[in-house]
GROMACS .gro file of C-alpha atoms in nm:
model
  410
    1UNK     CA    1   4.004   9.903  -2.114
    2UNK     CA    2   4.270  10.080  -1.908
    3UNK     CA    3   4.073   9.996  -1.594
    4UNK     CA    4   4.066   9.625  -1.685
    5UNK     CA    5   4.440   9.623  -1.754
    6UNK     CA    6   4.505   9.799  -1.426
    7UNK     CA    7   4.286   9.550  -1.236
    8UNK     CA    8   4.465   9.258  -1.399
    9UNK     CA    9   4.799   9.412  -1.304
   10UNK     CA   10   4.682   9.457  -0.945
   11UNK     CA   11   4.554   9.098  -0.932
   12UNK     CA   12   4.886   8.970  -1.068
   13UNK     CA   13   5.081   9.178  -0.817
   14UNK     CA   14   4.859   9.058  -0.531
   15UNK     CA   15   4.914   8.697  -0.643
   16UNK     CA   16   5.291   8.749  -0.660
   17UNK     CA   17   5.290   8.913  -0.317
   18UNK     CA   18   5.091   8.620  -0.178
   19UNK     CA   19   5.331   8.370  -0.335
   20UNK     CA   20   5.633   8.558  -0.200
   21UNK     CA   21   5.476   8.555   0.146
   22UNK     CA   22   5.398   8.185   0.121
   23UNK     CA   23   5.756   8.113   0.013
   24UNK     CA   24   5.891   8.281   0.327
   25UNK     CA   25   6.041   8.053   0.584
   26UNK     CA   26   6.247   8.069   0.900
   27UNK     CA   27   6.482   7.783   0.980
   28UNK     CA   28   6.542   7.818   1.354
   29UNK     CA   29   6.657   7.464   1.432
   30UNK     CA   30   7.030   7.511   1.387
   31UNK     CA   31   7.118   7.330   1.710
   32UNK     CA   32   6.978   7.019   1.539
   33UNK     CA   33   7.173   7.071   1.217
   34UNK     CA   34   7.300   7.347   0.990
   35UNK     CA   35   7.313   7.406   0.617
   36UNK     CA   36   7.664   7.339   0.486
   37UNK     CA   37   7.875   7.631   0.367
   38UNK     CA   38   7.912   7.651  -0.011
   39UNK     CA   39   8.287   7.597   0.029
   40UNK     CA   40   8.216   7.277   0.223
   41UNK     CA   41   7.991   7.146  -0.053
   42UNK     CA   42   8.253   7.228  -0.315
   43UNK     CA   43   8.545   7.051  -0.146
   44UNK     CA   44   8.327   6.747  -0.079
   45UNK     CA   45   8.227   6.727  -0.444
   46UNK     CA   46   8.594   6.745  -0.538
   47UNK     CA   47   8.674   6.445  -0.317
   48UNK     CA   48   8.368   6.251  -0.434
   49UNK     CA   49   8.417   6.300  -0.807
   50UNK     CA   50   8.789   6.354  -0.867
   51UNK     CA   51   9.009   6.295  -0.563
   52UNK     CA   52   8.825   5.980  -0.458
   53UNK     CA   53   9.118   5.754  -0.369
   54UNK     CA   54   9.140   5.545  -0.053
   55UNK     CA   55   9.383   5.726   0.180
   56UNK     CA   56   9.536   5.391   0.276
   57UNK     CA   57   9.630   5.317  -0.087
   58UNK     CA   58   9.996   5.373  -0.176
   59UNK     CA   59   9.938   5.506  -0.529
   60UNK     CA   60   9.899   5.872  -0.625
   61UNK     CA   61   9.522   5.887  -0.577
   62UNK     CA   62   9.557   5.744  -0.227
   63UNK     CA   63   9.834   5.987  -0.137
   64UNK     CA   64   9.623   6.275  -0.270
   65UNK     CA   65   9.327   6.164  -0.056
   66UNK     CA   66   9.553   6.146   0.249
   67UNK     CA   67   9.647   6.511   0.194
   68UNK     CA   68   9.284   6.616   0.254
   69UNK     CA   69   9.289   6.439   0.590
   70UNK     CA   70   9.623   6.593   0.688
   71UNK     CA   71   9.506   6.939   0.587
   72UNK     CA   72   9.179   6.913   0.783
   73UNK     CA   73   9.365   6.787   1.089
   74UNK     CA   74   9.610   7.079   1.069
   75UNK     CA   75   9.326   7.333   1.036
   76UNK     CA   76   9.152   7.192   1.345
   77UNK     CA   77   9.474   7.167   1.546
   78UNK     CA   78   9.568   7.525   1.461
   79UNK     CA   79   9.229   7.658   1.577
   80UNK     CA   80   9.249   7.460   1.901
   81UNK     CA   81   9.621   7.535   1.952
   82UNK     CA   82   9.694   7.163   1.992
   83UNK     CA   83   9.907   6.908   1.808
   84UNK     CA   84   9.758   6.747   1.498
   85UNK     CA   85   9.835   6.402   1.640
   86UNK     CA   86   9.586   6.475   1.921
   87UNK     CA   87   9.292   6.481   1.676
   88UNK     CA   88   9.104   6.159   1.594
   89UNK     CA   89   8.830   6.174   1.330
   90UNK     CA   90   8.501   5.997   1.408
   91UNK     CA   91   8.154   5.958   1.259
   92UNK     CA   92   8.027   6.248   1.470
   93UNK     CA   93   7.951   6.367   1.820
   94UNK     CA   94   7.787   6.048   1.943
   95UNK     CA   95   8.085   5.831   1.853
   96UNK     CA   96   8.324   6.090   1.996
   97UNK     CA   97   8.138   6.087   2.328
   98UNK     CA   98   8.121   5.707   2.335
   99UNK     CA   99   8.491   5.678   2.259
  100UNK     CA  100   8.586   5.932   2.525
  101UNK     CA  101   8.376   5.769   2.797
  102UNK     CA  102   8.405   5.399   2.726
  103UNK     CA  103   8.762   5.419   2.596
  104UNK     CA  104   8.899   5.600   2.900
  105UNK     CA  105   8.691   5.395   3.147
  106UNK     CA  106   8.830   5.070   3.007
  107UNK     CA  107   9.187   5.200   2.996
  108UNK     CA  108   9.184   5.335   3.354
  109UNK     CA  109   8.978   5.077   3.540
  110UNK     CA  110   9.270   4.970   3.757
  111UNK     CA  111   9.290   5.325   3.895
  112UNK     CA  112   8.922   5.338   3.979
  113UNK     CA  113   8.570   5.291   3.852
  114UNK     CA  114   8.404   5.616   3.961
  115UNK     CA  115   8.277   5.866   3.700
  116UNK     CA  116   8.104   6.202   3.751
  117UNK     CA  117   7.863   6.382   3.516
  118UNK     CA  118   7.555   6.607   3.537
  119UNK     CA  119   7.188   6.523   3.505
  120UNK     CA  120   7.147   6.746   3.196
  121UNK     CA  121   7.392   6.575   2.960
  122UNK     CA  122   7.304   6.461   2.607
  123UNK     CA  123   7.189   6.097   2.565
  124UNK     CA  124   7.518   6.025   2.384
  125UNK     CA  125   7.684   6.079   2.723
  126UNK     CA  126   7.415   5.943   2.954
  127UNK     CA  127   7.358   5.617   2.767
  128UNK     CA  128   7.726   5.510   2.747
  129UNK     CA  129   7.747   5.582   3.119
  130UNK     CA  130   7.446   5.359   3.184
  131UNK     CA  131   7.629   5.090   2.985
  132UNK     CA  132   7.937   5.142   3.203
  133UNK     CA  133   7.725   5.114   3.517
  134UNK     CA  134   7.607   4.776   3.390
  135UNK     CA  135   7.976   4.688   3.357
  136UNK     CA  136   8.042   4.765   3.723
  137UNK     CA  137   8.135   5.134   3.716
  138UNK     CA  138   7.978   5.384   3.957
  139UNK     CA  139   7.840   5.711   3.817
  140UNK     CA  140   7.752   6.021   4.018
  141UNK     CA  141   7.496   6.255   3.855
  142UNK     CA  142   7.527   6.614   3.972
  143UNK     CA  143   7.244   6.871   3.987
  144UNK     CA  144   7.241   7.213   3.819
  145UNK     CA  145   7.082   7.545   3.914
  146UNK     CA  146   6.789   7.720   3.749
  147UNK     CA  147   7.010   7.846   3.467
  148UNK     CA  148   7.156   7.503   3.398
  149UNK     CA  149   7.488   7.586   3.567
  150UNK     CA  150   7.675   7.308   3.745
  151UNK     CA  151   7.667   7.329   4.125
  152UNK     CA  152   8.041   7.358   4.197
  153UNK     CA  153   8.001   7.265   4.564
  154UNK     CA  154   7.837   6.939   4.458
  155UNK     CA  155   8.123   6.868   4.216
  156UNK     CA  156   8.385   6.931   4.482
  157UNK     CA  157   8.210   6.698   4.724
  158UNK     CA  158   8.174   6.424   4.462
  159UNK     CA  159   8.540   6.392   4.354
  160UNK     CA  160   8.713   6.095   4.516
  161UNK     CA  161   9.055   5.924   4.495
  162UNK     CA  162   8.900   5.661   4.264
  163UNK     CA  163   8.731   5.916   4.033
  164UNK     CA  164   8.882   5.845   3.691
  165UNK     CA  165   8.668   6.071   3.475
  166UNK     CA  166   8.443   6.378   3.487
  167UNK     CA  167   8.225   6.451   3.181
  168UNK     CA  168   8.056   6.791   3.155
  169UNK     CA  169   7.897   6.950   2.847
  170UNK     CA  170   8.026   7.295   2.749
  171UNK     CA  171   7.685   7.415   2.623
  172UNK     CA  172   7.355   7.245   2.695
  173UNK     CA  173   7.177   7.152   2.374
  174UNK     CA  174   6.825   7.222   2.504
  175UNK     CA  175   6.847   7.552   2.692
  176UNK     CA  176   7.188   7.693   2.596
  177UNK     CA  177   7.337   7.685   2.947
  178UNK     CA  178   7.708   7.770   2.937
  179UNK     CA  179   7.942   7.603   3.185
  180UNK     CA  180   8.262   7.758   3.323
  181UNK     CA  181   8.490   7.488   3.184
  182UNK     CA  182   8.817   7.638   3.308
  183UNK     CA  183   8.691   7.674   3.666
  184UNK     CA  184   8.553   7.319   3.658
  185UNK     CA  185   8.886   7.182   3.534
  186UNK     CA  186   9.083   7.367   3.802
  187UNK     CA  187   8.854   7.229   4.073
  188UNK     CA  188   8.883   6.874   3.940
  189UNK     CA  189   9.262   6.884   3.916
  190UNK     CA  190   9.297   7.044   4.259
  191UNK     CA  191   9.100   6.759   4.414
  192UNK     CA  192   9.251   6.476   4.207
  193UNK     CA  193   9.524   6.552   3.952
  194UNK     CA  194   9.479   6.209   3.791
  195UNK     CA  195   9.109   6.254   3.713
  196UNK     CA  196   9.049   6.303   3.340
  197UNK     CA  197   8.816   6.579   3.222
  198UNK     CA  198   8.598   6.518   2.915
  199UNK     CA  199   8.400   6.801   2.757
  200UNK     CA  200   8.112   6.751   2.517
  201UNK     CA  201   8.168   7.064   2.305
  202UNK     CA  202   7.925   6.968   2.029
  203UNK     CA  203   7.709   7.280   2.081
  204UNK     CA  204   8.003   7.501   2.181
  205UNK     CA  205   8.262   7.448   1.910
  206UNK     CA  206   8.229   7.721   1.646
  207UNK     CA  207   8.048   7.945   1.895
  208UNK     CA  208   8.349   7.998   2.122
  209UNK     CA  209   8.724   8.001   2.075
  210UNK     CA  210   8.822   7.688   2.262
  211UNK     CA  211   9.182   7.613   2.361
  212UNK     CA  212   9.178   7.278   2.544
  213UNK     CA  213   9.527   7.302   2.691
  214UNK     CA  214   9.457   7.646   2.839
  215UNK     CA  215   9.120   7.532   2.975
  216UNK     CA  216   9.252   7.206   3.118
  217UNK     CA  217   9.048   6.976   2.893
  218UNK     CA  218   9.179   6.621   2.845
  219UNK     CA  219   8.921   6.500   2.592
  220UNK     CA  220   8.675   6.699   2.381
  221UNK     CA  221   8.399   6.591   2.142
  222UNK     CA  222   8.296   6.786   1.830
  223UNK     CA  223   8.044   6.723   1.550
  224UNK     CA  224   8.067   6.861   1.197
  225UNK     CA  225   7.704   6.926   1.113
  226UNK     CA  226   7.655   7.178   1.395
  227UNK     CA  227   7.906   7.419   1.233
  228UNK     CA  228   7.791   7.409   0.868
  229UNK     CA  229   7.994   7.098   0.795
  230UNK     CA  230   7.857   6.763   0.676
  231UNK     CA  231   7.668   6.507   0.880
  232UNK     CA  232   7.842   6.182   0.970
  233UNK     CA  233   8.178   6.328   1.070
  234UNK     CA  234   8.332   6.476   1.384
  235UNK     CA  235   8.644   6.446   1.592
  236UNK     CA  236   8.767   6.370   1.939
  237UNK     CA  237   9.053   6.571   2.085
  238UNK     CA  238   9.265   6.344   2.305
  239UNK     CA  239   9.541   6.516   2.499
  240UNK     CA  240   9.876   6.351   2.449
  241UNK     CA  241   9.952   6.088   2.719
  242UNK     CA  242   9.585   6.031   2.805
  243UNK     CA  243   9.522   5.660   2.855
  244UNK     CA  244   9.239   5.553   2.625
  245UNK     CA  245   9.141   5.234   2.448
  246UNK     CA  246   8.990   5.223   2.097
  247UNK     CA  247   8.630   5.109   2.075
  248UNK     CA  248   8.645   5.032   1.701
  249UNK     CA  249   8.901   4.777   1.582
  250UNK     CA  250   9.003   4.688   1.228
  251UNK     CA  251   9.265   4.800   0.981
  252UNK     CA  252   9.461   5.021   1.222
  253UNK     CA  253   9.377   5.353   1.051
  254UNK     CA  254   9.449   5.667   1.254
  255UNK     CA  255   9.731   5.481   1.432
  256UNK     CA  256   9.484   5.221   1.556
  257UNK     CA  257   9.277   5.468   1.758
  258UNK     CA  258   8.982   5.453   1.520
  259UNK     CA  259   8.995   5.185   1.252
  260UNK     CA  260   8.798   5.199   0.929
  261UNK     CA  261   8.854   5.373   0.596
  262UNK     CA  262   8.848   5.744   0.665
  263UNK     CA  263   8.550   5.945   0.544
  264UNK     CA  264   8.758   6.170   0.318
  265UNK     CA  265   8.469   6.386   0.182
  266UNK     CA  266   8.334   6.434   0.535
  267UNK     CA  267   8.675   6.511   0.685
  268UNK     CA  268   8.760   6.753   0.406
  269UNK     CA  269   8.425   6.924   0.454
  270UNK     CA  270   8.474   6.940   0.830
  271UNK     CA  271   8.815   7.103   0.788
  272UNK     CA  272   8.670   7.362   0.553
  273UNK     CA  273   8.379   7.431   0.791
  274UNK     CA  274   8.619   7.487   1.082
  275UNK     CA  275   8.828   7.722   0.871
  276UNK     CA  276   8.525   7.924   0.763
  277UNK     CA  277   8.340   7.937   1.097
  278UNK     CA  278   8.650   8.077   1.270
  279UNK     CA  279   8.712   8.343   1.002
  280UNK     CA  280   8.594   8.681   1.139
  281UNK     CA  281   8.465   8.481   1.434
  282UNK     CA  282   8.420   8.771   1.676
  283UNK     CA  283   8.193   8.952   1.431
  284UNK     CA  284   7.985   8.640   1.369
  285UNK     CA  285   7.930   8.573   1.739
  286UNK     CA  286   7.855   8.936   1.825
  287UNK     CA  287   7.585   8.926   1.558
  288UNK     CA  288   7.447   8.600   1.700
  289UNK     CA  289   7.417   8.750   2.049
  290UNK     CA  290   7.246   9.056   1.903
  291UNK     CA  291   6.994   8.834   1.722
  292UNK     CA  292   6.937   8.631   2.038
  293UNK     CA  293   6.871   8.945   2.243
  294UNK     CA  294   6.636   9.079   1.978
  295UNK     CA  295   6.447   8.748   1.965
  296UNK     CA  296   6.412   8.734   2.345
  297UNK     CA  297   6.288   9.095   2.359
  298UNK     CA  298   6.029   9.028   2.088
  299UNK     CA  299   5.903   8.692   2.216
  300UNK     CA  300   5.857   8.831   2.566
  301UNK     CA  301   5.601   9.072   2.418
  302UNK     CA  302   5.379   8.773   2.340
  303UNK     CA  303   5.134   8.675   2.612
  304UNK     CA  304   5.209   8.368   2.823
  305UNK     CA  305   5.574   8.316   2.732
  306UNK     CA  306   5.866   8.228   2.960
  307UNK     CA  307   6.227   8.233   2.841
  308UNK     CA  308   6.423   7.966   3.027
  309UNK     CA  309   6.775   7.969   3.172
  310UNK     CA  310   6.861   8.334   3.104
  311UNK     CA  311   6.831   8.475   3.457
  312UNK     CA  312   7.192   8.593   3.454
  313UNK     CA  313   7.371   8.931   3.468
  314UNK     CA  314   7.455   8.919   3.095
  315UNK     CA  315   7.335   8.722   2.795
  316UNK     CA  316   7.700   8.638   2.722
  317UNK     CA  317   7.684   8.396   3.015
  318UNK     CA  318   7.468   8.177   2.791
  319UNK     CA  319   7.536   8.027   2.448
  320UNK     CA  320   7.476   8.270   2.159
  321UNK     CA  321   7.251   8.048   1.951
  322UNK     CA  322   6.994   7.867   2.169
  323UNK     CA  323   6.675   8.003   2.328
  324UNK     CA  324   6.430   7.785   2.522
  325UNK     CA  325   6.077   7.925   2.551
  326UNK     CA  326   5.775   7.785   2.736
  327UNK     CA  327   5.426   7.876   2.615
  328UNK     CA  328   5.132   7.869   2.856
  329UNK     CA  329   4.844   7.649   2.748
  330UNK     CA  330   4.997   7.512   2.426
  331UNK     CA  331   5.149   7.168   2.374
  332UNK     CA  332   5.493   7.191   2.217
  333UNK     CA  333   5.424   6.925   1.953
  334UNK     CA  334   5.109   7.103   1.838
  335UNK     CA  335   5.289   7.437   1.822
  336UNK     CA  336   5.583   7.280   1.636
  337UNK     CA  337   5.361   7.144   1.359
  338UNK     CA  338   5.150   7.460   1.343
  339UNK     CA  339   5.466   7.663   1.288
  340UNK     CA  340   5.593   7.410   1.036
  341UNK     CA  341   5.276   7.464   0.830
  342UNK     CA  342   5.367   7.834   0.820
  343UNK     CA  343   5.731   7.770   0.719
  344UNK     CA  344   5.890   7.808   1.063
  345UNK     CA  345   6.114   7.518   1.168
  346UNK     CA  346   6.202   7.462   1.535
  347UNK     CA  347   6.244   7.180   1.791
  348UNK     CA  348   6.028   7.087   2.086
  349UNK     CA  349   6.197   7.102   2.425
  350UNK     CA  350   6.258   6.764   2.581
  351UNK     CA  351   6.046   6.705   2.889
  352UNK     CA  352   6.123   6.333   2.908
  353UNK     CA  353   6.310   6.197   3.206
  354UNK     CA  354   6.497   5.869   3.209
  355UNK     CA  355   6.380   5.597   3.445
  356UNK     CA  356   6.741   5.572   3.556
  357UNK     CA  357   6.797   5.688   3.917
  358UNK     CA  358   6.957   6.030   3.934
  359UNK     CA  359   6.871   6.131   3.578
  360UNK     CA  360   6.612   6.389   3.489
  361UNK     CA  361   6.521   6.581   3.180
  362UNK     CA  362   6.696   6.913   3.139
  363UNK     CA  363   6.375   7.110   3.183
  364UNK     CA  364   6.293   6.933   3.509
  365UNK     CA  365   6.653   6.976   3.625
  366UNK     CA  366   6.641   7.355   3.586
  367UNK     CA  367   6.304   7.379   3.761
  368UNK     CA  368   6.062   7.443   3.473
  369UNK     CA  369   5.706   7.426   3.609
  370UNK     CA  370   5.536   7.090   3.564
  371UNK     CA  371   5.258   7.237   3.352
  372UNK     CA  372   5.516   7.385   3.111
  373UNK     CA  373   5.731   7.075   3.061
  374UNK     CA  374   5.528   6.973   2.757
  375UNK     CA  375   5.491   7.332   2.636
  376UNK     CA  376   5.853   7.424   2.568
  377UNK     CA  377   6.015   7.500   2.233
  378UNK     CA  378   6.383   7.538   2.138
  379UNK     CA  379   6.474   7.809   1.888
  380UNK     CA  380   6.831   7.798   1.761
  381UNK     CA  381   7.023   8.027   1.530
  382UNK     CA  382   7.332   8.013   1.310
  383UNK     CA  383   7.563   8.257   1.136
  384UNK     CA  384   7.317   8.241   0.842
  385UNK     CA  385   7.014   8.344   1.050
  386UNK     CA  386   6.866   8.683   0.961
  387UNK     CA  387   6.656   8.936   1.152
  388UNK     CA  388   6.392   8.887   0.882
  389UNK     CA  389   6.360   8.520   0.976
  390UNK     CA  390   6.313   8.610   1.340
  391UNK     CA  391   6.052   8.874   1.254
  392UNK     CA  392   5.868   8.620   1.039
  393UNK     CA  393   5.873   8.361   1.318
  394UNK     CA  394   5.745   8.612   1.576
  395UNK     CA  395   5.470   8.721   1.337
  396UNK     CA  396   5.355   8.361   1.289
  397UNK     CA  397   5.365   8.294   1.663
  398UNK     CA  398   5.156   8.603   1.737
  399UNK     CA  399   4.887   8.471   1.499
  400UNK     CA  400   4.901   8.103   1.596
  401UNK     CA  401   4.914   8.122   1.976
  402UNK     CA  402   4.571   8.279   2.038
  403UNK     CA  403   4.410   8.027   1.801
  404UNK     CA  404   4.575   7.727   1.965
  405UNK     CA  405   4.491   7.848   2.314
  406UNK     CA  406   4.130   7.895   2.214
  407UNK     CA  407   4.103   7.524   2.137
  408UNK     CA  408   4.309   7.398   2.432
  409UNK     CA  409   4.113   7.222   2.701
  410UNK     CA  410   4.157   7.366   3.049
   0.00000   0.00000   0.00000
């Protein structure tokens, strides 16, 4: 009898262990989006259920809603060391980039119609620039080196008297390349003091302490859902005196710069996310770099892996949260779904190149071998990522890769 009871207990324990293992997961797609902080959820619920007034209304509920917007703006301005009036709330990073590029191009077209960018920018920069080319503007696309760093000599040679705008991303979303924004700004201004400098900081904000005035940034785009805030909200920093036209017209909200009833829950959540991400920030980022180093060390132990864009003296010369890895003999889409079945969530690296002259996919631009373009995965971490998640992901990879390679045609 005791033996039967013991066997039943062991079977139950084995079942529980199996269930616990099956319930394990590793969310390593934080460059795509992040889970909101609890404090963000709470303040959003407050504005959705109780403080739900329209901030343009003149009664008490409207005035109360307006306070959430003012508070969020002050939090952001304080962290950037800028004036609150220089912050314009948007629907997210894409709108911020569109507003920065199209708005400044339209406002400064009498000065010139030449714009400079790189060939590894996000589509929310490249596609508005293609639109502007169709409108008669000229765009120069600059190359990068094998680590995704802008070629400064190429930038210097490209700046002209009629260059009205340079747009460079702070951190590349695919490989985590980190640009020297201050050095780029100094070069731009030394060549043409009137040229505006726009920075897509969507993958950088929250990972670095960014002070636009110190760095020489004229316009800067940020998205809420990359820093544990809500989706559908972001902001554009516009330095005072920058000439820019609105691209959305309507009821003159935000002093006419971006019309439309403000997304109070989103803005309140964004303000709270900024406040929380920059609390004990140095500790958070040191931990992220430690996790990134650990992940790189572990994944390099697996056969047929190449970590991209990290051939630099220190890991701190890259972003702390993005790792691009190419896997010999395995298609990225197949690997993505195989990992998903095991509870590991990641993104495939983009190997696609635009048909537009001068544009290329990021992986091509940094010199990833042709046979690895469709075999590259992006892993991305957040302040919530644990070593246990990384261990779990590495364990699943070590089991999946040999199986997938066995069935890959050569």
